[in-house]
CSV table of C-alpha atoms in Angstrom, one decimal:
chain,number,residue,atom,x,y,z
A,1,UNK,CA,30.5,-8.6,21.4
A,2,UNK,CA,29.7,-11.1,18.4
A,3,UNK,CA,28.2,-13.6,21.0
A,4,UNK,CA,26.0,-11.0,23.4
A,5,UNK,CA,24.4,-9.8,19.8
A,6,UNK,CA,23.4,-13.2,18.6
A,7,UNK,CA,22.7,-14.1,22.3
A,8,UNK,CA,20.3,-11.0,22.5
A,9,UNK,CA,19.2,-11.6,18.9
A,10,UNK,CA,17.7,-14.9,19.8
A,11,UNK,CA,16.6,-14.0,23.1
A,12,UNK,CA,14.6,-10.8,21.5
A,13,UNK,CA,12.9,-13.6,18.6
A,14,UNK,CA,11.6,-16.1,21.2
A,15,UNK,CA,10.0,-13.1,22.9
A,16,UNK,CA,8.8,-11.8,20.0
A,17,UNK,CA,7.0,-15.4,18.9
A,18,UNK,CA,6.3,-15.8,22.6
A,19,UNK,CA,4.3,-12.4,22.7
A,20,UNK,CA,2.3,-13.1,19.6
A,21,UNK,CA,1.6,-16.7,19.7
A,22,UNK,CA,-0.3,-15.3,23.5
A,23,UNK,CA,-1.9,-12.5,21.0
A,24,UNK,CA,-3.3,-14.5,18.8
A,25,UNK,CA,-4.3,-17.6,20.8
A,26,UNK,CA,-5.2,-16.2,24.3
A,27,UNK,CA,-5.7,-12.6,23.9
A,28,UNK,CA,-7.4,-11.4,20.6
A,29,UNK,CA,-11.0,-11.4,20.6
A,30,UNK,CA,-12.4,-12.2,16.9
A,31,UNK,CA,-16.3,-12.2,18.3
A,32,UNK,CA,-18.4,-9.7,16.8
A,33,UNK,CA,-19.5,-6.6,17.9
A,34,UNK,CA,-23.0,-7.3,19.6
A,35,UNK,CA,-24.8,-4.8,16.9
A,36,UNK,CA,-23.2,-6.9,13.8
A,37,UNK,CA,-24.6,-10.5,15.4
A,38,UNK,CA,-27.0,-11.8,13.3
A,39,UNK,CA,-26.4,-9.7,10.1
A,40,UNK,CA,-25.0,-10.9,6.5
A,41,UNK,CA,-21.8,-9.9,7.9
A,42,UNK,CA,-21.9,-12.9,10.9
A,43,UNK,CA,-20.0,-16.0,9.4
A,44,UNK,CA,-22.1,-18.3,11.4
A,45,UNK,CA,-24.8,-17.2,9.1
A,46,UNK,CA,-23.4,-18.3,5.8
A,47,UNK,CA,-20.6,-20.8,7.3
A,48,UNK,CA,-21.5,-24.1,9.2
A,49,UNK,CA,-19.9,-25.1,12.9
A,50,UNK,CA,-17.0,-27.1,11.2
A,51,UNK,CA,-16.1,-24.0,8.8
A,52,UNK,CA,-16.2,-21.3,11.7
A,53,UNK,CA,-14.0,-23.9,13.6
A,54,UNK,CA,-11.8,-24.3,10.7
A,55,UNK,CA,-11.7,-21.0,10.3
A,56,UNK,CA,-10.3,-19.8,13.5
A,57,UNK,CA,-8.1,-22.8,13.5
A,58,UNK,CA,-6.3,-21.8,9.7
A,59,UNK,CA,-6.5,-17.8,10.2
A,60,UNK,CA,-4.3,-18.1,14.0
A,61,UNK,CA,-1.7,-20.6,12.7
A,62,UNK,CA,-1.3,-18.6,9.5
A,63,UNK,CA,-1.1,-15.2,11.5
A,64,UNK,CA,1.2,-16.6,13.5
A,65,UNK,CA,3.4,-18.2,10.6
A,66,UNK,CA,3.5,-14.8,8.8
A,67,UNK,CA,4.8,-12.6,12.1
A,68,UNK,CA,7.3,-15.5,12.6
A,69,UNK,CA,9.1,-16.0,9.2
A,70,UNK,CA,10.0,-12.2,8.8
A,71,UNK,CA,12.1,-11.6,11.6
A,72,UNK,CA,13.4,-15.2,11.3
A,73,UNK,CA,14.8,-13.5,7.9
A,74,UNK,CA,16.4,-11.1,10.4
A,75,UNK,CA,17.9,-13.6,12.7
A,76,UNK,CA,19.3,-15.9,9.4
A,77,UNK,CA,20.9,-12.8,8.1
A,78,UNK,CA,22.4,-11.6,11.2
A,79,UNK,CA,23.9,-15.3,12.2
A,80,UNK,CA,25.3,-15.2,8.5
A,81,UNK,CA,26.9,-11.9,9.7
A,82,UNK,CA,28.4,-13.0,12.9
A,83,UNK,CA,29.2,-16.4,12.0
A,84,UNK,CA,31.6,-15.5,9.5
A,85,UNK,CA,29.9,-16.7,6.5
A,86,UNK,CA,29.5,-13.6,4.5
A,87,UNK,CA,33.4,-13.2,4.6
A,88,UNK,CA,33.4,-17.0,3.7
A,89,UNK,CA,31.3,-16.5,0.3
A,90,UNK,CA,33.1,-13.4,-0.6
A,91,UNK,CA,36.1,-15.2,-0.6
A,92,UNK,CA,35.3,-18.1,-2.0
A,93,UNK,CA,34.2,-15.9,-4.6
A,94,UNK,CA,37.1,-14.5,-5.2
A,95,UNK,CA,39.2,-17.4,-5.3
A,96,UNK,CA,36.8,-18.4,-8.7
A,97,UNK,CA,37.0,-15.7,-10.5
A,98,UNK,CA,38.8,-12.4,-10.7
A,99,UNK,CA,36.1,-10.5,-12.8
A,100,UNK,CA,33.8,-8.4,-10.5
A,101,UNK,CA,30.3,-9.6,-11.6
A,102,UNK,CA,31.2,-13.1,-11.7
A,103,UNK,CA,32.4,-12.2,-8.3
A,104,UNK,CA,29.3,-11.1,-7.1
A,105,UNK,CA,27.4,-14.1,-8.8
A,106,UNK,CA,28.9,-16.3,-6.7
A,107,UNK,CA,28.8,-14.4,-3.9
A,108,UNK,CA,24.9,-14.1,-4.0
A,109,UNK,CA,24.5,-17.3,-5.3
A,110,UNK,CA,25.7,-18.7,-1.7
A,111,UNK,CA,23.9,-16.5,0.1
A,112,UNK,CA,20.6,-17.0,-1.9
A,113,UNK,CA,21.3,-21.2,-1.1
A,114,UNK,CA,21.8,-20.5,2.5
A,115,UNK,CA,18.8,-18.8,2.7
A,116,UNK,CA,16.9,-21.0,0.5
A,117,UNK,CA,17.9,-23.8,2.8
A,118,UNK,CA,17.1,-21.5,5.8
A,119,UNK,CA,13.6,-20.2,5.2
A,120,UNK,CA,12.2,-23.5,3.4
A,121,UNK,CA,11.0,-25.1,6.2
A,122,UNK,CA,9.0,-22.3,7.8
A,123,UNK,CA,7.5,-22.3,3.7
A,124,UNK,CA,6.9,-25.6,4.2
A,125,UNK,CA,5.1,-25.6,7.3
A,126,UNK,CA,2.8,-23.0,5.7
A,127,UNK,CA,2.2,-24.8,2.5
A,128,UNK,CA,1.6,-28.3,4.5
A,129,UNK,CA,-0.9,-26.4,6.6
A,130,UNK,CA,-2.5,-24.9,3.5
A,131,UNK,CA,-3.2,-28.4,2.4
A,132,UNK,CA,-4.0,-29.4,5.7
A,133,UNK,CA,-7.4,-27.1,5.8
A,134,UNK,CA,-7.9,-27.8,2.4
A,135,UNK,CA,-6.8,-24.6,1.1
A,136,UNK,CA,-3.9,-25.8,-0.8
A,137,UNK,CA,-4.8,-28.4,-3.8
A,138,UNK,CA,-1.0,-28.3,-5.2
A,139,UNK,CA,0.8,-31.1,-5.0
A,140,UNK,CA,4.6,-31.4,-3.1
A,141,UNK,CA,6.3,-31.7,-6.5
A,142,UNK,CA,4.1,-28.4,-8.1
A,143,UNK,CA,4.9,-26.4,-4.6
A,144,UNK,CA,8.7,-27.4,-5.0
A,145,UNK,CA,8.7,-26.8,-8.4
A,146,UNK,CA,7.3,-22.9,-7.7
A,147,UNK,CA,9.4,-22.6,-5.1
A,148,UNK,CA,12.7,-23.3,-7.4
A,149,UNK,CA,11.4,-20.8,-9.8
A,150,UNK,CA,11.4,-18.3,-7.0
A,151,UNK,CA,15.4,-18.9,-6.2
A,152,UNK,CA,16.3,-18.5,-10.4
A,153,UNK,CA,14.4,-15.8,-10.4
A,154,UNK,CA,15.1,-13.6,-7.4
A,155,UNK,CA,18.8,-15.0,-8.1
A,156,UNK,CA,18.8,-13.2,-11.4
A,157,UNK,CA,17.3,-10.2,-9.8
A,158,UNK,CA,19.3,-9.9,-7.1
A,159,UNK,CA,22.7,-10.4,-8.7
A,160,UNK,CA,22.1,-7.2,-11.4
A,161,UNK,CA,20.9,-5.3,-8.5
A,162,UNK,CA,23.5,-5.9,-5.9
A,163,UNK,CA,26.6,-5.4,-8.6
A,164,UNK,CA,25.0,-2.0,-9.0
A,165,UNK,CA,24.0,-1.1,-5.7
A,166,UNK,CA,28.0,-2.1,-4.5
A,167,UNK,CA,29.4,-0.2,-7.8
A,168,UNK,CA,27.6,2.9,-6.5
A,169,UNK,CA,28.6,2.6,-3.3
A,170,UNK,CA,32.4,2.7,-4.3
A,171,UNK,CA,31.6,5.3,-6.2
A,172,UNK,CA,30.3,7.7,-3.7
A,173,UNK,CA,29.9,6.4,-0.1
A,174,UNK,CA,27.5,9.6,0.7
A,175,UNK,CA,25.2,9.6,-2.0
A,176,UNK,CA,25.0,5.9,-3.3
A,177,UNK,CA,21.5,5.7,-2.0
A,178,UNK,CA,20.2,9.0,-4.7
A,179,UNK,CA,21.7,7.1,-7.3
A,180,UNK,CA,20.6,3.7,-6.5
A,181,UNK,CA,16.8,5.5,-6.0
A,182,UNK,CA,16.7,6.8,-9.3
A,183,UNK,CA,17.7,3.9,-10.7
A,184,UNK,CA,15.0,2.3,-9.1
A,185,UNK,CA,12.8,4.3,-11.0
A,186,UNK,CA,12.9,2.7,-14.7
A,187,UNK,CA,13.6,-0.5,-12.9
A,188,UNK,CA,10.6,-0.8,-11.1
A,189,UNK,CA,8.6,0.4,-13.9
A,190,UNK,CA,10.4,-2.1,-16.2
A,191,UNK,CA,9.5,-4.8,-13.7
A,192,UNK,CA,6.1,-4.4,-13.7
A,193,UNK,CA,5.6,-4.2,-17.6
A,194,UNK,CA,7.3,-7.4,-18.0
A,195,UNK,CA,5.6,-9.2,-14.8
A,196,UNK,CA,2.1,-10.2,-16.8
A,197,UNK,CA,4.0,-11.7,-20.1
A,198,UNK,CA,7.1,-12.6,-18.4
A,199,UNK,CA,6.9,-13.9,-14.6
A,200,UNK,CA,3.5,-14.9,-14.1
A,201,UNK,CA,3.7,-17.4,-17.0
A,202,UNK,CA,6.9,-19.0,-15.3
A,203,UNK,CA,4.0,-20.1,-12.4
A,204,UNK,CA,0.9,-20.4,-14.4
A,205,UNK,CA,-1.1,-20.8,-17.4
A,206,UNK,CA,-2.9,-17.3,-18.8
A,207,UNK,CA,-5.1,-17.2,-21.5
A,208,UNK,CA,-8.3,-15.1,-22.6
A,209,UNK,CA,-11.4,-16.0,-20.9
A,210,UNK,CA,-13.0,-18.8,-22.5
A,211,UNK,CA,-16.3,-17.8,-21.4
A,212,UNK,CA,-17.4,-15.6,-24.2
A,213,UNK,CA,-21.0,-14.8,-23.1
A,214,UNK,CA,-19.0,-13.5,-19.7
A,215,UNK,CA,-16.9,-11.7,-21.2
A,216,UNK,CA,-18.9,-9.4,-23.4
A,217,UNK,CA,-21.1,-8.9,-20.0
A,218,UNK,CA,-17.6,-7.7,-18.3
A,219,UNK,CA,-16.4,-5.4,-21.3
A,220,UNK,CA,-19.9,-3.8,-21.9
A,221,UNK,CA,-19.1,-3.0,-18.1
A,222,UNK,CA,-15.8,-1.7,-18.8
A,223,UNK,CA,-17.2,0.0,-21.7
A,224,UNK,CA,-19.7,1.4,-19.2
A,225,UNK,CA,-16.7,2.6,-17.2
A,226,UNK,CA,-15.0,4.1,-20.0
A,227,UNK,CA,-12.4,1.5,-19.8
A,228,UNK,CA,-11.0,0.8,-23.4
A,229,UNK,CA,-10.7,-3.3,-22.5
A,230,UNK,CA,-10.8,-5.9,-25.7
A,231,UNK,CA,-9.7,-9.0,-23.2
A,232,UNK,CA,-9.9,-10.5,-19.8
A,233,UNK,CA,-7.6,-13.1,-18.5
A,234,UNK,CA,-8.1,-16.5,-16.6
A,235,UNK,CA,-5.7,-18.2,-15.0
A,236,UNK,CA,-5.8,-21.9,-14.2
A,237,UNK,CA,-5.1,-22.1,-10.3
A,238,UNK,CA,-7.7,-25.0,-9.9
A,239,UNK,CA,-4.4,-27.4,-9.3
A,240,UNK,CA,-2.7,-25.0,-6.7
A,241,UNK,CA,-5.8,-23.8,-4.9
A,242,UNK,CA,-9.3,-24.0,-3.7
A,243,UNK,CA,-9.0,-19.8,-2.7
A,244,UNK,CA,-10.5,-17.1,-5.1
A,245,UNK,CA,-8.9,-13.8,-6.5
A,246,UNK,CA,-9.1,-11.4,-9.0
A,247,UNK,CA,-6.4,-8.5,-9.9
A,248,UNK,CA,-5.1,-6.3,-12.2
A,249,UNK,CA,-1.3,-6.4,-13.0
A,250,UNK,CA,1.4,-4.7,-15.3
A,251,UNK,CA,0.8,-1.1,-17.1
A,252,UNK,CA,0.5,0.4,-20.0
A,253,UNK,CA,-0.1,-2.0,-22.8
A,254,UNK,CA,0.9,-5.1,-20.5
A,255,UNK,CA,-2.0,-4.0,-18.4
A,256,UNK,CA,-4.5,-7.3,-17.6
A,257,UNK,CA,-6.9,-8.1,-15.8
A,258,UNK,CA,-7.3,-11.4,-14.3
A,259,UNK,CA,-9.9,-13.9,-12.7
A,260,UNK,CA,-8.9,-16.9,-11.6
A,261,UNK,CA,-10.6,-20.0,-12.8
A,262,UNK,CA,-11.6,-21.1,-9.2
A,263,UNK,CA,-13.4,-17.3,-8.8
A,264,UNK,CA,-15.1,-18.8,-12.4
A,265,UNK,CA,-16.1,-21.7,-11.0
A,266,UNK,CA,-17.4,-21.2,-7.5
A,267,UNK,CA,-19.3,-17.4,-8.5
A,268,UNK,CA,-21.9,-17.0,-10.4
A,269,UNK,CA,-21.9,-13.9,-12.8
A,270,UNK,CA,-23.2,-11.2,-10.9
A,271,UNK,CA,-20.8,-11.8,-8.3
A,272,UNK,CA,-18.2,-12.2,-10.8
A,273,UNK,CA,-19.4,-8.9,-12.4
A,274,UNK,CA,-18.9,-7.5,-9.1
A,275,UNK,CA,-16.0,-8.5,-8.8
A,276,UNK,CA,-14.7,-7.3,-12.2
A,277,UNK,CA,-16.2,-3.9,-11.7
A,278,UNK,CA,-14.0,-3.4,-8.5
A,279,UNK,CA,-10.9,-4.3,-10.4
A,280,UNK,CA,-12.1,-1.7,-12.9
A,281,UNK,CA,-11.9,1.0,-10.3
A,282,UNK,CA,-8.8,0.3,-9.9
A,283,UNK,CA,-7.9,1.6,-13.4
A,284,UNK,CA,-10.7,4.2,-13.2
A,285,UNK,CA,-9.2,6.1,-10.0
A,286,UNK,CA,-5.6,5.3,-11.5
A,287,UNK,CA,-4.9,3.5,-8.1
A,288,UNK,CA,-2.0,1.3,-9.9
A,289,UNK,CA,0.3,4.4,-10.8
A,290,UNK,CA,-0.7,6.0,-7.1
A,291,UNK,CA,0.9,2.8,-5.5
A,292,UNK,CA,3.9,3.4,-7.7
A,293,UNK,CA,4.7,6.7,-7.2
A,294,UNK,CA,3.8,5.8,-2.7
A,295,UNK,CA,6.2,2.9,-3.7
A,296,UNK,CA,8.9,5.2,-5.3
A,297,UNK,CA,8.6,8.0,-2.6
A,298,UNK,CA,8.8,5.4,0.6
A,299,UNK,CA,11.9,3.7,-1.8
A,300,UNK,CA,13.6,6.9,-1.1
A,301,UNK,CA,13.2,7.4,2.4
A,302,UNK,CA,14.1,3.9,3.0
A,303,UNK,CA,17.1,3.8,1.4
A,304,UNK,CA,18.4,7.2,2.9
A,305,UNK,CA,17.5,5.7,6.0
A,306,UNK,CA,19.2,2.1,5.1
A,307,UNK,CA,22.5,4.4,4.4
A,308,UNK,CA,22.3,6.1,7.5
A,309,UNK,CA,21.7,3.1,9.4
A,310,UNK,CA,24.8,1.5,7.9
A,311,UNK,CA,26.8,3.8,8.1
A,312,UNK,CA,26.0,4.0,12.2
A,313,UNK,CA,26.5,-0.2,12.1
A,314,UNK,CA,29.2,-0.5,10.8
A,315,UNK,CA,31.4,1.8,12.8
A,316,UNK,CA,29.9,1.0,16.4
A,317,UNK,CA,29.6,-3.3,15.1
A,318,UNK,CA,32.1,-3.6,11.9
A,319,UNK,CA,34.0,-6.3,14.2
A,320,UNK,CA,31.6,-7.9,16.0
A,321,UNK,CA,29.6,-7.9,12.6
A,322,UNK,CA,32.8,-8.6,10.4
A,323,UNK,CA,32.2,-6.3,8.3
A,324,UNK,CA,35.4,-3.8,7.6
A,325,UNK,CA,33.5,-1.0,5.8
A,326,UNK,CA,29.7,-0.1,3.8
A,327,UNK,CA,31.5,-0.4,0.8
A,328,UNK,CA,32.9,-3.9,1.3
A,329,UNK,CA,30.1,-6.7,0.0
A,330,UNK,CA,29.9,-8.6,3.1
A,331,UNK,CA,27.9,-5.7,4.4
A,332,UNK,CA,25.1,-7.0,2.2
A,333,UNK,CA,23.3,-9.1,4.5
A,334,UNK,CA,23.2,-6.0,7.1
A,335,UNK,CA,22.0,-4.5,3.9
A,336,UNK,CA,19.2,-6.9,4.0
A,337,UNK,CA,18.1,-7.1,7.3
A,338,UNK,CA,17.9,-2.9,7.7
A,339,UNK,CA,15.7,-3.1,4.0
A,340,UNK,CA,13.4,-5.9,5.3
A,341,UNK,CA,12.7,-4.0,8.8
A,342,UNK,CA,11.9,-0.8,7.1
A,343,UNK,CA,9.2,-2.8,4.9
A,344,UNK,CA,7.9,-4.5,8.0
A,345,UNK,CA,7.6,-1.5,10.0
A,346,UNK,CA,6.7,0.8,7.2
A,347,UNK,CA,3.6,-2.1,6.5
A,348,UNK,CA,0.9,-0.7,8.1
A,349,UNK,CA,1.2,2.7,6.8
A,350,UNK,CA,1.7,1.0,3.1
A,351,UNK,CA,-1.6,-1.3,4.5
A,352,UNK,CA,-3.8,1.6,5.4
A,353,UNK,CA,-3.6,3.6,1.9
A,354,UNK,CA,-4.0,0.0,0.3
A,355,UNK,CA,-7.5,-0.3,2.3
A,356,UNK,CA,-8.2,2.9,1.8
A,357,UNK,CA,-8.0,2.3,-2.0
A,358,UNK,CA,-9.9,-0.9,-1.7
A,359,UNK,CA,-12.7,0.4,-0.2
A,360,UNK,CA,-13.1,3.3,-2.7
A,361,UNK,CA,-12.8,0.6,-5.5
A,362,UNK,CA,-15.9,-1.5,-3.7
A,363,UNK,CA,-17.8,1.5,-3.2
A,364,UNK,CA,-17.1,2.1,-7.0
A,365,UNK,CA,-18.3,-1.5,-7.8
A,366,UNK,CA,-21.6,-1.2,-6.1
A,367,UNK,CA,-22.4,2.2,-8.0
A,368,UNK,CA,-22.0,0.6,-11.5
A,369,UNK,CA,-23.3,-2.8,-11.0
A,370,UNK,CA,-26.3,-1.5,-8.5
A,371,UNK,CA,-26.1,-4.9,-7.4
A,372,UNK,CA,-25.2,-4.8,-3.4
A,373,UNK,CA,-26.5,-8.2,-2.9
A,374,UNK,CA,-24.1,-10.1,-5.5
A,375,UNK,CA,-21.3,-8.2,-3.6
A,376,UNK,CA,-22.3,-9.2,-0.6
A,377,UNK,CA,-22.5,-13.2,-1.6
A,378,UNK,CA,-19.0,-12.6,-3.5
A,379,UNK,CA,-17.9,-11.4,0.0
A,380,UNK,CA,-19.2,-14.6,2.2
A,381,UNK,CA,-17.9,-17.1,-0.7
A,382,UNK,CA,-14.2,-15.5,-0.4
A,383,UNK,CA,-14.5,-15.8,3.5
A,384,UNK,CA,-15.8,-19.0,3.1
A,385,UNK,CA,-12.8,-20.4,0.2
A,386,UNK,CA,-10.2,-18.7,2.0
A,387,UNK,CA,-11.1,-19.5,5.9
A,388,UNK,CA,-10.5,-16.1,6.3
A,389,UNK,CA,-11.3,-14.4,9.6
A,390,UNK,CA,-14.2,-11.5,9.2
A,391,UNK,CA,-13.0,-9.5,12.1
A,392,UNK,CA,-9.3,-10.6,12.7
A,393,UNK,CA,-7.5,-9.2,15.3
A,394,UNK,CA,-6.2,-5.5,15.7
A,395,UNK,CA,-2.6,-6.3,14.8
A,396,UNK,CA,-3.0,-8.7,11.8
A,397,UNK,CA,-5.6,-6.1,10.3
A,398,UNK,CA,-2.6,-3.6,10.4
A,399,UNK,CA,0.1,-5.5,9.7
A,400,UNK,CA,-1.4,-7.9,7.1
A,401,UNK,CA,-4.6,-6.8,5.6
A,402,UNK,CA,-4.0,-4.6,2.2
A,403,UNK,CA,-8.0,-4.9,2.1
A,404,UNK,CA,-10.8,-4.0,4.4
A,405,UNK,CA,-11.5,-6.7,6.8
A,406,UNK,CA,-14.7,-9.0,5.4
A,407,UNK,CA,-16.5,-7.2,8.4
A,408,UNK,CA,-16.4,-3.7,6.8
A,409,UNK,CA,-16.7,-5.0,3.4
A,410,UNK,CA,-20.0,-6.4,4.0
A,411,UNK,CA,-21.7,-4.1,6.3
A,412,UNK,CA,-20.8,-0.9,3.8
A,413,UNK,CA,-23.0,-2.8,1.2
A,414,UNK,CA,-25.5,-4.0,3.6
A,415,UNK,CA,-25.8,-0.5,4.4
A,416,UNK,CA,-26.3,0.9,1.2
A,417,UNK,CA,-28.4,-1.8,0.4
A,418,UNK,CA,-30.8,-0.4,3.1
A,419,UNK,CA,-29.8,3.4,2.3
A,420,UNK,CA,-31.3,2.7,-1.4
A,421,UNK,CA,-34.2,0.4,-0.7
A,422,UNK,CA,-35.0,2.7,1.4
A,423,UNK,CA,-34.9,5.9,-1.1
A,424,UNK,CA,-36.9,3.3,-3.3
């Protein structure tokens, strides 16, 4: 049994890259519509014949990279499962310790190196094609170096979370996945206060925008907004990247918002105004504490679903899987795979309400900067930084894009850039 699941498991992923490597590079159709030809929304207006080359060139490799590497998580797990490992760490774990947490440490300290070891080279791939296309300005030793940080940190993570998850599980085997939810609760909250003044820093430096004249313009915008702002943050990305972004992070007093100083360099201020004005939104229209409480709610259906699903695993494929019962830690990968796949199919759902709130955000920005036009130019220089496609293909616009496609960024202001001159 052991050998027919691994032997379909690898069978189902080279069908699954066949299928989408055909998808992206022989089937989808990124031409525009015939009525968008010719409008500020066509890249060959505002990108040259090597940069719409380059373009399609980056955005297929990268699509392709991103529907690879999570079911290659799947398969890793799954071979972990049925080659015995699991059973391997947990007692090698056991034989070093006999207190339960250190137990676990080890434990998930061999799994997180097996996967580390695992997944690298598909992370590699991405960030050698990255500086390939010019994309990418970080050097090997700055990657590896972020990369490291990733391990020690999701290490410490995981560890706290899987000695409670497995605590509550032999504690009660039908309603572990309540408990563990509402636990989830402060945690995630907690998370995300510490994430601006605690994890970012571990990856970059922050500090208040050194532009002054800048940022007055900004908080006289917020002020406009009724946004009660004293600071903006840049962060210096310049050595990592030639791509541009601005966000907001954390809540409540941890709250920032954040330009990186490649968006500084490469916009001018109108378009950085814009820009800052659609981050603004984000607070105006509370979109940060929507997305946690959609977070929260889908946390709850996915982990009654992950019980249910384990529960059903384990007693048809506890031996093939080697796993003896829910409770017993070497179910955690199985843990991991079931999580993963409810993320990845519950994406585009997650992906639509995330567009949805991007788009009210833009339509927010327009209305208090009046300034279409220095949206629109923000808009072409982000294509343009990032080689992003402006109307990629059906699936990656579901299953990646948390914004509107470039496409129906640019014609909404175009069109109420005609809509007002117009009424002028």
């Amino acid at each position: 049994m052991a050998r027919k699941i691994g032997l379909y498991g690898i069978l189902g992923y080279f069908l699954y890259g066949l299928f989408f490597y055909w998808y992206l590079f022989h089937f989808a159709n990124t031409d525009l519509p015939f009525e968008y030809q010719g409008t500020v929304a066509d890249p060959a207006t505002f990108l040259n014949g090597r940069e719409l080359v380059l373009t399609e060139e980056y955005s297929k490799i990268r699509n392709l990279l991103f529907f690879l590497s999570t079911p290659f998580e799947w398969m890793f797990y799954l071979s972990i499962l049925l080659l015995g490992l699991s059973g391997a760490f947990k007692k090698w774990a056991e034989q070093s310790s006999k207190f339960k947490f250190v137990q676990t440490s080890i434990y998930v300290a061999w799994l997180s190196l097996f996967a580390f070891i695992a997944t690298t080279p598909l992370s590699y791939i991405s960030y050698h094609f990255s500086k390939q296309y010019n994309i990418s300005t970080q050097s090997f030793a700055s990657w590896m170096k972020d990369e490291l940080i990733d391990f020690w940190v999701n290490f410490g993570m995981m560890v706290l979370i899987v000695y409670v998850l497995y605590l509550l599980i032999n504690k009660s085997r039908k309603r572990w996945w309540l408990y563990a939810w509402m636990l989830t609760v402060p945690f995630s909250l907690f998370l995300m206060f510490l994430q601006p003044v605690v994890i970012d820093p571990l990856y970059n430096d922050f500090s208040p925008l050194k532009n002054k004249e800048l940022e007055s313009k900004i908080l006289a915008l917020a002020h406009e907004a009724n946004i009660p702002a004293d600071h903006v943050f840049e962060v210096d990305m310049a050595e990592k990247t030639n791509a541009l972004n601005a966000y907001v992070t954390g809540i409540g007093s941890n709250s920032r918002i954040v330009l990186w100083d490649t968006t500084l360099n490469r916009l001018d201020d109108d378009g950085i105004l814009f820009i800052m004005a659609h981050e603004m939104a984000h607070y105006v229209e509370k979109h940060i504490y929507i997305g946690i409480g959609g977070y929260l709610l889908l946390s709850l259906v996915g982990l009654y679903l992950t019980y249910r699903i384990m529960e059903w695993a384990v007693t048809k494929y506890g031996d093939a899987l080697k796993i003896p019962a829910v409770n017993d830690i070497r179910s955690l990968p199985l843990f991991l795979i079931i999580i993963s796949m409810l993320l990845f199919i519950s994406s585009p759902l997650s992906n639509l309400v995330s567009r949805y709130q991007e788009t009210r955000a833009d339509h927010y920005a327009v209305e208090l900067t009046k300034d279409p036009e220095a949206g629109i130019e923000t808009f072409q220089e982000l294509t343009k930084a990032g080689l992003s496609q402006v109307n990629p293909p059906l699936l990656v616009k579901v299953f990646r894009y948390g914004h509107p496609t470039m496409l129906d960024r640019i014609i909404d202001l175009e069109e109420y850039q005609i809509k007002h001159r117009d009424d002028e």
